[in-house]
Short mmCIF file of C-alpha atoms and ligand atoms in Angstrom, two decimals:
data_model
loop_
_atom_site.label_atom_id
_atom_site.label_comp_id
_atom_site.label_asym_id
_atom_site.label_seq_id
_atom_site.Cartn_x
_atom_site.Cartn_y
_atom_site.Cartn_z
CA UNK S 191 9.15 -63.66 -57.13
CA UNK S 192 11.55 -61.66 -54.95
CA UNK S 193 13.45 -63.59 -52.48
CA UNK S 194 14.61 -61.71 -49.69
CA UNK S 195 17.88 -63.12 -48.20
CA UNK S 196 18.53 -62.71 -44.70
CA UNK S 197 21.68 -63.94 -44.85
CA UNK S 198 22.96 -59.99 -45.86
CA UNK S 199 24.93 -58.19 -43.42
CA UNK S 200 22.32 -55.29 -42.33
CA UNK S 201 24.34 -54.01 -39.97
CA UNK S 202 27.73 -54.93 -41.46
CA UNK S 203 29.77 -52.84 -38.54
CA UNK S 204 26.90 -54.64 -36.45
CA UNK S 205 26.11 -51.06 -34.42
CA UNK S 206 22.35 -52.17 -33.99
CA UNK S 207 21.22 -54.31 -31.00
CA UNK S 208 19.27 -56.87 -32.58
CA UNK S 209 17.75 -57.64 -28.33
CA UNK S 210 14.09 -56.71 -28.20
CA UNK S 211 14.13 -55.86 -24.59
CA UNK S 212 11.87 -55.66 -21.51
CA UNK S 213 12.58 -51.37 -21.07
CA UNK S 214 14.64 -49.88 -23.69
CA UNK S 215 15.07 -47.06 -21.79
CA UNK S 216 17.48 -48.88 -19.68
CA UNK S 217 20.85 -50.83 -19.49
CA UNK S 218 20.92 -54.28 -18.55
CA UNK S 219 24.03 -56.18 -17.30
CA UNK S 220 24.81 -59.06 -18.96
CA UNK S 221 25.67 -62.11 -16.88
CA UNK S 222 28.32 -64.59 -17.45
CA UNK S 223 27.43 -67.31 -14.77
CA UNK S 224 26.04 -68.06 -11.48
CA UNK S 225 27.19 -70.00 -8.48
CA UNK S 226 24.82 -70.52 -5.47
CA UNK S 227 22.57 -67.77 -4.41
CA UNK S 228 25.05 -65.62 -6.61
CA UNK S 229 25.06 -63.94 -10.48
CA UNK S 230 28.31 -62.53 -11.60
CA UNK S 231 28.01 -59.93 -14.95
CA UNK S 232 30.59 -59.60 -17.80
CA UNK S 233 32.59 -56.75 -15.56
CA UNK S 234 33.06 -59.26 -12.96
CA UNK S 235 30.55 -57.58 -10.55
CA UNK S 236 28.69 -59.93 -8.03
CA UNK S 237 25.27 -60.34 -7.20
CA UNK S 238 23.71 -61.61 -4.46
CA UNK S 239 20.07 -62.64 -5.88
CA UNK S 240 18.16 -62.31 -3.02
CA UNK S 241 15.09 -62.92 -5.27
CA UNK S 242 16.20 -65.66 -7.15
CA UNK S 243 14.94 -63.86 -10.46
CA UNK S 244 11.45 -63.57 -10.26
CA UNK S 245 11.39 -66.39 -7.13
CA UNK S 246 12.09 -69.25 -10.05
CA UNK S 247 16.01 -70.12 -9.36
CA UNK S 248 14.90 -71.62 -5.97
CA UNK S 249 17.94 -73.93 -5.46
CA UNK S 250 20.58 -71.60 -6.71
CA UNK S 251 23.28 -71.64 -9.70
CA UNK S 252 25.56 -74.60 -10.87
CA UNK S 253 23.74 -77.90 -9.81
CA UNK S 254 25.77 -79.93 -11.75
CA UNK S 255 23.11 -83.01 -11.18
CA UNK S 256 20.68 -81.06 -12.53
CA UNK S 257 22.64 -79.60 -15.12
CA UNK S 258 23.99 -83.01 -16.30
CA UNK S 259 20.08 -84.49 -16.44
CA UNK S 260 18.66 -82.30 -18.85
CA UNK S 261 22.06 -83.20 -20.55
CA UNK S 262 21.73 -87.03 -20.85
CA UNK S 263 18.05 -86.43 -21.86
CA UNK S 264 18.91 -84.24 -24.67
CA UNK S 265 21.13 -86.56 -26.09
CA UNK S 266 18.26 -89.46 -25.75
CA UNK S 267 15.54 -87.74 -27.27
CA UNK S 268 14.92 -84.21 -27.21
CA UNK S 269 11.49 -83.87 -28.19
CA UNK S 270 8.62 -86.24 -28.23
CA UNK S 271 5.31 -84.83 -29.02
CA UNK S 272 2.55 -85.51 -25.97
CA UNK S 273 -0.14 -86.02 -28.79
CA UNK S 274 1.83 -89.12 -29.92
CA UNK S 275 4.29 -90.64 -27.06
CA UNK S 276 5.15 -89.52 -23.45
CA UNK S 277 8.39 -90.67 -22.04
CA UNK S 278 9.64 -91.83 -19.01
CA UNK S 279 11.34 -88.46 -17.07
CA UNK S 280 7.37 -87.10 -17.76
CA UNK S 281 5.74 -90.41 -15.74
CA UNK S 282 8.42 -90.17 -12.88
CA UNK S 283 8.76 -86.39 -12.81
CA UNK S 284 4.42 -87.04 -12.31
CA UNK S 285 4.57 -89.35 -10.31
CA UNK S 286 6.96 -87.54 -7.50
CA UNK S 287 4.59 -84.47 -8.07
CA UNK S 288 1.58 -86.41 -7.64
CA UNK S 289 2.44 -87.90 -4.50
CA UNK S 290 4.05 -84.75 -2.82
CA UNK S 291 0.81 -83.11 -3.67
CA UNK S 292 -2.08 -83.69 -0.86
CA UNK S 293 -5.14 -86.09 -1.77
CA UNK S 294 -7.47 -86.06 -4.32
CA UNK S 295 -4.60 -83.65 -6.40
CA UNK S 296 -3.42 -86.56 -8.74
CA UNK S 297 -2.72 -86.02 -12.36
CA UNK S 298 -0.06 -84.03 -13.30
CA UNK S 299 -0.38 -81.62 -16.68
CA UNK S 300 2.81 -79.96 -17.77
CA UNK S 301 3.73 -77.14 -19.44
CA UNK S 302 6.31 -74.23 -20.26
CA UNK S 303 4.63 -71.60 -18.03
CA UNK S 304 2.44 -70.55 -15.54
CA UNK S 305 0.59 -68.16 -17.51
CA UNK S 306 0.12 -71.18 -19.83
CA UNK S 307 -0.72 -73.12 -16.43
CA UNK S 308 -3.49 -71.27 -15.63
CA UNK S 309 -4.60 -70.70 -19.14
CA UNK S 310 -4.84 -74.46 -18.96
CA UNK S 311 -6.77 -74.95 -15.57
CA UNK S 312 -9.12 -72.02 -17.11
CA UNK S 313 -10.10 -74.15 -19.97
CA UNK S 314 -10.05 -77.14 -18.08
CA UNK S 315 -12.91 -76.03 -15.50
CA UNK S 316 -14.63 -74.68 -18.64
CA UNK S 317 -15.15 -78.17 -20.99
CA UNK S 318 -15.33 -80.08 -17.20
CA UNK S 319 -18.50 -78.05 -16.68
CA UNK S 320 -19.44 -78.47 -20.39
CA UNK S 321 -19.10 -82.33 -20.47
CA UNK S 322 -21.53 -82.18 -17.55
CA UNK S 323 -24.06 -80.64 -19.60
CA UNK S 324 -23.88 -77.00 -17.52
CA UNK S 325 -23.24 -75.49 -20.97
CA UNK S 326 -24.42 -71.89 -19.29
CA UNK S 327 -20.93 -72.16 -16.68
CA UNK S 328 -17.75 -70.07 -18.58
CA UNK S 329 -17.54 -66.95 -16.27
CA UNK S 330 -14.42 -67.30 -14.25
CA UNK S 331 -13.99 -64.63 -11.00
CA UNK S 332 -10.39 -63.41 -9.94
CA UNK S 333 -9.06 -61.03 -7.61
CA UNK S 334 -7.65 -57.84 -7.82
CA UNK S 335 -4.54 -57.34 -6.78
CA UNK S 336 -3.02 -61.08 -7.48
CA UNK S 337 -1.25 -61.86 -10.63
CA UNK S 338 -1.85 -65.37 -12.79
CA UNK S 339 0.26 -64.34 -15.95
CA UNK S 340 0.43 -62.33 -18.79
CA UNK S 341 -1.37 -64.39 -21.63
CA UNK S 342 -5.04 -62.85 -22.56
CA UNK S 343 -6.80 -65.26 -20.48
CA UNK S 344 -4.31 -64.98 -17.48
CA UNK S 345 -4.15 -61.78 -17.98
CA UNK S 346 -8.51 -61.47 -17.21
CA UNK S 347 -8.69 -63.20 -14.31
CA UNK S 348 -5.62 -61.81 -12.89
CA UNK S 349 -6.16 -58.22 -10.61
CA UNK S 350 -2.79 -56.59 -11.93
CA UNK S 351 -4.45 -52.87 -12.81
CA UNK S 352 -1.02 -51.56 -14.62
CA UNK S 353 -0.26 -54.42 -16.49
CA UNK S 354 -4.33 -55.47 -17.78
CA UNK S 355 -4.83 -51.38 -18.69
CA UNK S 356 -3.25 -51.40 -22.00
CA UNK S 357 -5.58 -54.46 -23.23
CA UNK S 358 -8.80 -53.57 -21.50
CA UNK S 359 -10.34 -53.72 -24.74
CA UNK S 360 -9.23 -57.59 -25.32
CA UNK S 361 -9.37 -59.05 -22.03
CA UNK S 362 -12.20 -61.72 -21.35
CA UNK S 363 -15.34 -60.92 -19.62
CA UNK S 364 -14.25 -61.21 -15.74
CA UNK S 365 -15.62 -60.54 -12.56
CA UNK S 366 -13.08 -59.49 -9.64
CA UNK S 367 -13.15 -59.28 -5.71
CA UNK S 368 -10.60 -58.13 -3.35
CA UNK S 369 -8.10 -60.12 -1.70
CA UNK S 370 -8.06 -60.46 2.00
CA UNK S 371 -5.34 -57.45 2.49
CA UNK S 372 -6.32 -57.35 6.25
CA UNK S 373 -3.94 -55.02 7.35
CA UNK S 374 -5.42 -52.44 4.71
CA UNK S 375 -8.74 -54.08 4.04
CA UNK S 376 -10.11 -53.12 0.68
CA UNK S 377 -13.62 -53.25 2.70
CA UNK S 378 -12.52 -51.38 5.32
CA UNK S 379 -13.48 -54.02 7.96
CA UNK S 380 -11.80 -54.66 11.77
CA UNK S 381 -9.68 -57.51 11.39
CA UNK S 382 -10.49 -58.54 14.50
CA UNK S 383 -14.23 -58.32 14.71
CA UNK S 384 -14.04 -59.38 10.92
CA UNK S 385 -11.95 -62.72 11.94
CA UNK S 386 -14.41 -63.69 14.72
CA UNK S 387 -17.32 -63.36 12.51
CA UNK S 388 -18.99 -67.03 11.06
CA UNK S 389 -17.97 -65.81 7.19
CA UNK S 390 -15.13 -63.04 6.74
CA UNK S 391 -16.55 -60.04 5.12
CA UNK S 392 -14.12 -60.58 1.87
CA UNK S 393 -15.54 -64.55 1.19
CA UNK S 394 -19.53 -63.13 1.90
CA UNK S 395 -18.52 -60.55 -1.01
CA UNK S 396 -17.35 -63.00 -3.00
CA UNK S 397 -20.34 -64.97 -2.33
CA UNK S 398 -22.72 -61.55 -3.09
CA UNK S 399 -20.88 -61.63 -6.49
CA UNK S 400 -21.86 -65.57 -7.22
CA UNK S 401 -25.37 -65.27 -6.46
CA UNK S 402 -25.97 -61.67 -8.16
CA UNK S 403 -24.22 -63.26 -11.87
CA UNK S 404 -25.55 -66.36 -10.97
CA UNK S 405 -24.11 -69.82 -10.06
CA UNK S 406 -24.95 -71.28 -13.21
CA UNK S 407 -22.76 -69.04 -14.93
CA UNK S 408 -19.60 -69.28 -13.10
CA UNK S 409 -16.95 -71.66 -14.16
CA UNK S 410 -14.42 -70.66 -11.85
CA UNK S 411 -12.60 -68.99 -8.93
CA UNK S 412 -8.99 -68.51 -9.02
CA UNK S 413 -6.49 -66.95 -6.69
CA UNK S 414 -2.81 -66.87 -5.00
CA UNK S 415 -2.73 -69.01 -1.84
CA UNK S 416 -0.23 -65.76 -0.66
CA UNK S 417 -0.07 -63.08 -2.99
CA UNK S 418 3.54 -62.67 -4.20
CA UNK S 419 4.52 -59.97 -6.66
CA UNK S 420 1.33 -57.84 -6.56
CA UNK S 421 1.07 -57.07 -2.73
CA UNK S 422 4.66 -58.55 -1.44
CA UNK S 423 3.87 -62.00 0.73
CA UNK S 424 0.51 -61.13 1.97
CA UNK S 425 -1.19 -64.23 4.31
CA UNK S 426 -4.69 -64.76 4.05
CA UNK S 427 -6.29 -65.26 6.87
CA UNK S 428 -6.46 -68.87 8.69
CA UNK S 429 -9.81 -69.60 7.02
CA UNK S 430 -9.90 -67.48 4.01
CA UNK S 431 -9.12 -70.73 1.81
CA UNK S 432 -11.72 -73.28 3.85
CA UNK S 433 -14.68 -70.88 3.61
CA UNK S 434 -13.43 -70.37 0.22
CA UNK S 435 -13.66 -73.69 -0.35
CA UNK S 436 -17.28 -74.33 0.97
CA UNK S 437 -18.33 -71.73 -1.64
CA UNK S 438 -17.19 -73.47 -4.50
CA UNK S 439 -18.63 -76.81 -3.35
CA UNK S 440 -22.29 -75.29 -2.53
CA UNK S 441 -22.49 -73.26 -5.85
CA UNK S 442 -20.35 -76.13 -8.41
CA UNK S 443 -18.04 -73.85 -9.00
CA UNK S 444 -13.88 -74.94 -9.31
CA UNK S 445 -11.23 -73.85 -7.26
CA UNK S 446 -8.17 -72.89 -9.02
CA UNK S 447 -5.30 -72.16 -6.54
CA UNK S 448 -2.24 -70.54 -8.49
CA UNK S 449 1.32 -72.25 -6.71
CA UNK S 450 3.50 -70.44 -9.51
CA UNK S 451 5.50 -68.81 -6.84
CA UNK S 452 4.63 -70.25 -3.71
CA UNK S 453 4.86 -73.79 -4.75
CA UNK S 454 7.82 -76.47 -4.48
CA UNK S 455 8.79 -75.44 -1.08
CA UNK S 456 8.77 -71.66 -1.48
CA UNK S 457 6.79 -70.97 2.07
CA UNK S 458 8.07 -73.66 3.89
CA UNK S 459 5.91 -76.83 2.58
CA UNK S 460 6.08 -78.17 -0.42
CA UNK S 461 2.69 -76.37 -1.52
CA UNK S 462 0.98 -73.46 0.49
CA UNK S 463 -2.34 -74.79 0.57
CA UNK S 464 -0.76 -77.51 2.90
CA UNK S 465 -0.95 -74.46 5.48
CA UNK S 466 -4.42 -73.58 5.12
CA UNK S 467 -6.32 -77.08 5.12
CA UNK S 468 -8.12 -76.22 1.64
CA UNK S 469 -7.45 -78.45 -1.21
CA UNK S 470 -8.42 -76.68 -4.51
CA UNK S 471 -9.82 -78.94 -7.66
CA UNK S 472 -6.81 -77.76 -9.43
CA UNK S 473 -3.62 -76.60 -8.03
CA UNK S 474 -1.29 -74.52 -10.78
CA UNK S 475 2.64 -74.88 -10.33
CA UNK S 476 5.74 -73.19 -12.14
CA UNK S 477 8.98 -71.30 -11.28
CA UNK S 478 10.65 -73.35 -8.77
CA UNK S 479 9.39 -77.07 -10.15
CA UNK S 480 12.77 -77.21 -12.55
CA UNK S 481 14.90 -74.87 -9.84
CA UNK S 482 14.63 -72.42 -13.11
CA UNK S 483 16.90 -74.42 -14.72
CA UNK S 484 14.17 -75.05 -17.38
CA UNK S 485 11.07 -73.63 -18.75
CA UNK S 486 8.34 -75.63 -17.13
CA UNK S 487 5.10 -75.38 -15.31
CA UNK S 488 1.42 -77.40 -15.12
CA UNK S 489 -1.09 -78.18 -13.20
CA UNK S 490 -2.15 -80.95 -10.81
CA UNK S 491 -5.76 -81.90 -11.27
CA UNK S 492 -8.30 -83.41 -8.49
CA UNK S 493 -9.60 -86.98 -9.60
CA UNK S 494 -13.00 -85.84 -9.67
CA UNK S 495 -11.92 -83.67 -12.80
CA UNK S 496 -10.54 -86.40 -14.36
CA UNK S 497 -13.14 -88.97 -13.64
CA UNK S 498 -15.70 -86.52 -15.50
CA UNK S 499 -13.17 -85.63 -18.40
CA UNK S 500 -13.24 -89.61 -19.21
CA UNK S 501 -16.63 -89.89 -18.09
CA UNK S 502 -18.26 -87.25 -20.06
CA UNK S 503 -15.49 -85.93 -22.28
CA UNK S 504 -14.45 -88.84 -24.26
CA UNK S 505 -11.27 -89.07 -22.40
CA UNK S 506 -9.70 -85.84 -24.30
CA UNK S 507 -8.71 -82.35 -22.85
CA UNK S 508 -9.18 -80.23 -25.94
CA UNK S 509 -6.26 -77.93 -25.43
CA UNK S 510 -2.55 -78.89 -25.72
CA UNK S 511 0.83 -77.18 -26.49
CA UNK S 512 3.79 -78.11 -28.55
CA UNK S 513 6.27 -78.25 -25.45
CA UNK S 514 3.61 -79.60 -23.35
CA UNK S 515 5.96 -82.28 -21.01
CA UNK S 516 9.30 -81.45 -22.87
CA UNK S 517 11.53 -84.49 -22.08
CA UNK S 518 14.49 -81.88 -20.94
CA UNK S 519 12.48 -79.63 -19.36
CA UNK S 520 10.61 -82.52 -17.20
CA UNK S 521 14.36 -83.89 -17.11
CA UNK S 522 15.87 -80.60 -15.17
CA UNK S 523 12.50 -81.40 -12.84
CA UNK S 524 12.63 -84.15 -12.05
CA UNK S 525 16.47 -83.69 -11.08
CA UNK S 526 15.48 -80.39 -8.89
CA UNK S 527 12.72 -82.10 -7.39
CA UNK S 528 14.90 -85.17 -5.95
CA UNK S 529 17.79 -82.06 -5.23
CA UNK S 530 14.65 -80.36 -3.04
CA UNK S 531 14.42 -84.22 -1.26
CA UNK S 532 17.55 -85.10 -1.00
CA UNK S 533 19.66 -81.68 0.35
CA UNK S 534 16.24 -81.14 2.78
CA UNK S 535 16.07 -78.11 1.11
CA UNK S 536 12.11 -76.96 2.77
CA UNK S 537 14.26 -77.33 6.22
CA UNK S 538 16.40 -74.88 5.65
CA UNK S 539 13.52 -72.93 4.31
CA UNK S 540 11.64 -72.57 7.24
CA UNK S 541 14.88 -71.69 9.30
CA UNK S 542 16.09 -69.13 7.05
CA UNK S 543 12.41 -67.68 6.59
CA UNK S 544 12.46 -67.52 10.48
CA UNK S 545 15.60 -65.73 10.80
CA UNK S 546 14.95 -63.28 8.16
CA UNK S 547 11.59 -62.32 9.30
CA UNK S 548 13.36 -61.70 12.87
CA UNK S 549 16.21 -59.57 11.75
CA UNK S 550 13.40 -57.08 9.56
CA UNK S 551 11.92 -56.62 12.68
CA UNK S 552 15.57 -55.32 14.04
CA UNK S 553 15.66 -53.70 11.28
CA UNK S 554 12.16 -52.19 11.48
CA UNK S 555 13.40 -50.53 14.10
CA UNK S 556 16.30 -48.32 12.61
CA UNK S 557 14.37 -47.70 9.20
CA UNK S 558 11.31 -45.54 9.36
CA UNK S 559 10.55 -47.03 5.70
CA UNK S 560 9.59 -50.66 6.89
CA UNK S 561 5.94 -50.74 7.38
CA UNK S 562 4.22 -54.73 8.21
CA UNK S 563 6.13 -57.30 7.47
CA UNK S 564 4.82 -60.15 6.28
CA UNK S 565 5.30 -63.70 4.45
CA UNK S 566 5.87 -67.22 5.21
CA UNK S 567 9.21 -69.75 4.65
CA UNK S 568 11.52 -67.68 2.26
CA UNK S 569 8.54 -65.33 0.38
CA UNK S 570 9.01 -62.38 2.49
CA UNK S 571 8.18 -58.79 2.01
CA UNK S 572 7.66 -55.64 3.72
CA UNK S 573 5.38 -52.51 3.04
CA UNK S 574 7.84 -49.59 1.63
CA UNK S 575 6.72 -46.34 3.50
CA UNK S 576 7.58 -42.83 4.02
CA UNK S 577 6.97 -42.55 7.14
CA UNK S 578 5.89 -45.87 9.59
CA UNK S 579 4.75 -44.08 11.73
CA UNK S 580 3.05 -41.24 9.83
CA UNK S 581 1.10 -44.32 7.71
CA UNK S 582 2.02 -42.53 4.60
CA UNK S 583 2.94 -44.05 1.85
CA UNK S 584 5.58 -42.77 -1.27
CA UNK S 585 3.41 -41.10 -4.08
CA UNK S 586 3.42 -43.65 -7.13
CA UNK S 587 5.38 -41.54 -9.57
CA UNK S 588 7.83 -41.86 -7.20
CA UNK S 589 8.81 -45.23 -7.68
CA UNK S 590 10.15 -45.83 -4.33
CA UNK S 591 10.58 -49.86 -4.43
CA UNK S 592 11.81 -49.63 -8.34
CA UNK S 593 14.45 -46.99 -6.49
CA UNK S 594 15.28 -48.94 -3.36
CA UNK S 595 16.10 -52.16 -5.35
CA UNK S 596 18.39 -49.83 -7.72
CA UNK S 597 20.56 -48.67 -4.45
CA UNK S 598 20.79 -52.56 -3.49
CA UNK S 599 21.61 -53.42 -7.07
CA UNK S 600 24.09 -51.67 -6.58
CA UNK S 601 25.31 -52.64 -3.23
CA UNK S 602 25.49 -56.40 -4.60
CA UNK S 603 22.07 -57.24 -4.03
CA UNK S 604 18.76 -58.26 -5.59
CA UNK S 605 15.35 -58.20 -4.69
CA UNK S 606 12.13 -57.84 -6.00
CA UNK S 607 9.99 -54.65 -5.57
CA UNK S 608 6.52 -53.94 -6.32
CA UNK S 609 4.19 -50.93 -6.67
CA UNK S 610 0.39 -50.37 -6.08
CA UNK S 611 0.39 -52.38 -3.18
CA UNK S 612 -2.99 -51.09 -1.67
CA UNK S 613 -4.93 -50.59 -4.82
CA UNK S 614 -2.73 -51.20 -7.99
CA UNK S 615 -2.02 -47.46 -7.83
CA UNK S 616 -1.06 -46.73 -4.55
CA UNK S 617 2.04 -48.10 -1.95
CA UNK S 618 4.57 -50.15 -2.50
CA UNK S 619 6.54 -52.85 -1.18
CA UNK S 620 9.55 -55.38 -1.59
CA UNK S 621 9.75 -59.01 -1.79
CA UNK S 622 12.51 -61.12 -0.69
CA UNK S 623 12.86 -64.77 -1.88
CA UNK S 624 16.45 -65.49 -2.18
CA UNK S 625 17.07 -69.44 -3.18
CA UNK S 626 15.90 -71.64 -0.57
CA UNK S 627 19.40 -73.05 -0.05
CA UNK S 628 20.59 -70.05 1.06
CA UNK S 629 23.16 -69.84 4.16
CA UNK S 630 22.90 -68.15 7.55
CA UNK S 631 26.22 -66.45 6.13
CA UNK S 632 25.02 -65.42 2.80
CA UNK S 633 21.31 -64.24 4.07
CA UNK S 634 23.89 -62.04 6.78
CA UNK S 635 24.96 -60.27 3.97
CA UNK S 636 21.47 -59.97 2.39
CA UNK S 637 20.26 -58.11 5.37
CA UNK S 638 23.39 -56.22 5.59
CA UNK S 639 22.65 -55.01 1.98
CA UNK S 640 19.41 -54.21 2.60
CA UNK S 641 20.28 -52.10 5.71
CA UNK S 642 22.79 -49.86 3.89
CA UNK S 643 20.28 -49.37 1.06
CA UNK S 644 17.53 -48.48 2.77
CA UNK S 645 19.68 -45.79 4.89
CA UNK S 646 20.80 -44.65 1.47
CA UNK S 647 17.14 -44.38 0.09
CA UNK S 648 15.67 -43.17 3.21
CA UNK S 649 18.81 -40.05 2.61
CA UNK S 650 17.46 -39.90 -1.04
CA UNK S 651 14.40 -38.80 0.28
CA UNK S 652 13.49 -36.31 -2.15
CA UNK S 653 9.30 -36.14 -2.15
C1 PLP L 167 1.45 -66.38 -9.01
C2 PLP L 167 1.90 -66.36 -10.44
N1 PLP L 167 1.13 -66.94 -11.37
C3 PLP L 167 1.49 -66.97 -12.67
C4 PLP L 167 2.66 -66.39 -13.09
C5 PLP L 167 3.02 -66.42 -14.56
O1 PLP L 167 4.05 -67.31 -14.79
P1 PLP L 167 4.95 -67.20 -16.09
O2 PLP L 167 5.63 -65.87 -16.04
O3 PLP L 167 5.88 -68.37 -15.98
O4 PLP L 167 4.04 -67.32 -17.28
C6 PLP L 167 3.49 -65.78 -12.16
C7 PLP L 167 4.75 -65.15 -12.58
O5 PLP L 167 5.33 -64.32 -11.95
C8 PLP L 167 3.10 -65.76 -10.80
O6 PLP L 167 3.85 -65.18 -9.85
#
């Protein structure tokens, strides 16, 4: 037998990049540290990251108590396996999530990710409604145009047209609606007349779809609370979520509500459903639960669900990963989450959210490019036009957030575009969801940034 050793030099003047990474048609800076709301690279050149990576570093660089956690729990023990023991940063870190999370949302399942969140609540409504004896219920419905991860199942139920195209052939059986864009409404409906109505149009179509598969086939219905990366911030309206809600209950179907991004304080409470008087069966969390000082995500699950999994399912969830409730993971969350308590963090949220919404508006008015602007706490984003005014939109191929974001970049600021805003094709947009302990100083300078980039792009203006 040949035994291949590894430990030869391959690249002996090492030449080759050994990094596998995300577009290897570009150049990434490499970053040395971070302090606060900022990321400095290798050549000393400052960030301001006015999207706190992909809204996941919510309270900024260098918490030392948070850093110094994860610490004393890797030197205790630094993995237990959740099949065998738990340990005690898991039952406090669920315990503080439990009870910041509104009634009957009680038991708290962790994980790495959120795609592996809402793999988990997928499977979960599945054996709930299998335990029950509705053996017929495994059809899930999504929405287009909202994002729940990039894993196959994820990946189904999610409404991200670019990213699901390349797997068509592999994703599982799901049925979509739209979400309530009501500014552009996919159903072309008045807003107003639409709001004033008994059922918006947008929850009767979703209700078409449930009758037309078929109640007893449909597991579940999952969606963004505020749609973050796909469409830039976008508010339901007031009732979306209740009547929502009222759906699920009359055809036994669960709610799945997907908090990756706007959870732990991101719009101002500590979850967005807070704002819209639903309460889903299961409520999915990530990002900004560890500050992104670890990998770590879950899911908190309505008693109900758990009354029926010991009821009718023996007591066991059949699923489970290795890193499920990693003691330093749930270490660096349980740290961020007292941080969040302690500095009053959601405060300053809501005030900075306020302000920043207020000086777009100024800036609305200089910059032709700024089309609705829209969000709530610090999850912010604007449509990215051509022309306001005009209603016209860049053409995709255009890349006109991907480009704006490149001019900030390099002004000293981050943010976090998006394209295919109205459809997954066309329009685009930008997010802004800089840490949530940002200061009146520092967001200064993020608007600053932003104005001199967008007169920059707007002067690019080559279409
Ligand atoms: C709403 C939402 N759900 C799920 C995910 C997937 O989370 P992760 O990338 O941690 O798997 C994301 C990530 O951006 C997200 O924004």
């Amino acid at each position: 037998m040949e035994i291949l050793d590894g430990t030869k030099r391959k690249d002996p003047l090492q030449k080759h990049d050994p990094i596998f990474h995300r577009d290897f048609s570009k150049k990434y800076p490499v970053i040395d540290y971070g302090k606060g709301v900022y990321l400095f690279d290798t050549d000393s050149k400052k960030y301001l990251d006015a999207s706190s990576g992909a809204v996941a570093a919510n309270l900024g660089h260098g918490i030392e108590a948070i850093a110094d956690a994860m610490a004393e729990q890797a030197k205790k023990a630094a993995f237990v396996h959740t099949l065998r023991f738990e340990t005690q940063v898991q039952y406090e870190l669920a315990r503080e999530i439990s009870d910041m999370a509104p009634d009957p949302l009680r038991y708290v399942y962790f994980t790495s990710g959120g795609s592996e969140a809402n793999e988990s609540a997928l499977k979960l409504a599945r054996q709930y409604h299998r335990d029950r004896g509705n053996k017929e219920k495994y059809l899930n419905i999504g929405r287009w145009q909202s994002y729940h991860g990039n894993t196959m199942g994820s990946l189904s139920v999610g409404g991200d047209v670019k990213r699901r195209q390349p797997y068509t052939p592999s994703l599982i059986k799901t049925d979509h609606v739209y979400s309530p864009y009501c500014h552009r409404c996919p159903y072309h409906q008045n807003e107003e007349h639409c709001g004033r109505s008994e059922q918006l149009h947008c929850v009767g179509e979703l209700e078409r779809l449930i009758i037309e598969t078929g109640p007893e086939f449909i597991s579940s219905f999952i969606c963004e609370p505020i749609v973050g990366s796909q469409q830039g911030a976008v508010v339901p309206p007031e009732d979306y979520l209740k009547q929502v809600r009222a759906l699920c209950d009359r055809y036994d179907i669960l709610m799945i509500v997907d908090e990756v991004m706007t959870g732990f304080g991101r719009t101002g409470t500590h979850f967005a459903i807070e704002q819209f008087g639903a309460i889903p069966d299961i409520l999915t969390f990530g990002k900004g639960v560890s500050g992104g000082y670890a990998p770590l995500a879950g899911m908190i699950v309505s008693e109900h669900v758990v009354e029926s999994l010991k009821r009718n399912g023996q007591g066991k969830f059949i699923h489970g990963f290795t890193f499920s409730g990693h003691p330093v993971s749930v270490a660096a969350g349980l740290a961020a989450v007292r941080y969040y308590k302690d500095q009053r963090v959601l405060d300053n949220c809501r005030k900075q959210g306020e302000y920043l919404v207020q000086a777009l508006q100024v800036l609305q008015a200089r910059h032709r490019s700024i089309g609705q602007i829209r969000g709530r706490g610090l999850l912010v984003g604007f449509e990215l036009m051509k022309d306001r005014d005009q209603d016209v939109f860049y053409p995709p191929e255009y890349g006109a957030s991907e480009l704006l974001n490149q001019q900030a970049m390099k002004l000293g600021a981050i943010f976090y575009p998006g394209a295919g805003t109205i459809d997954g094709k066309q329009g685009d947009h930008l997010l802004i969801g800089p840490p949530l302990t940002i200061t009146s100083d520092e967001m200064n300078e993020v608007i600053h940034i932003l104005d001199l980039a967008l007169t920059e792009f707007e002067q690019l203006d080559q279409v």
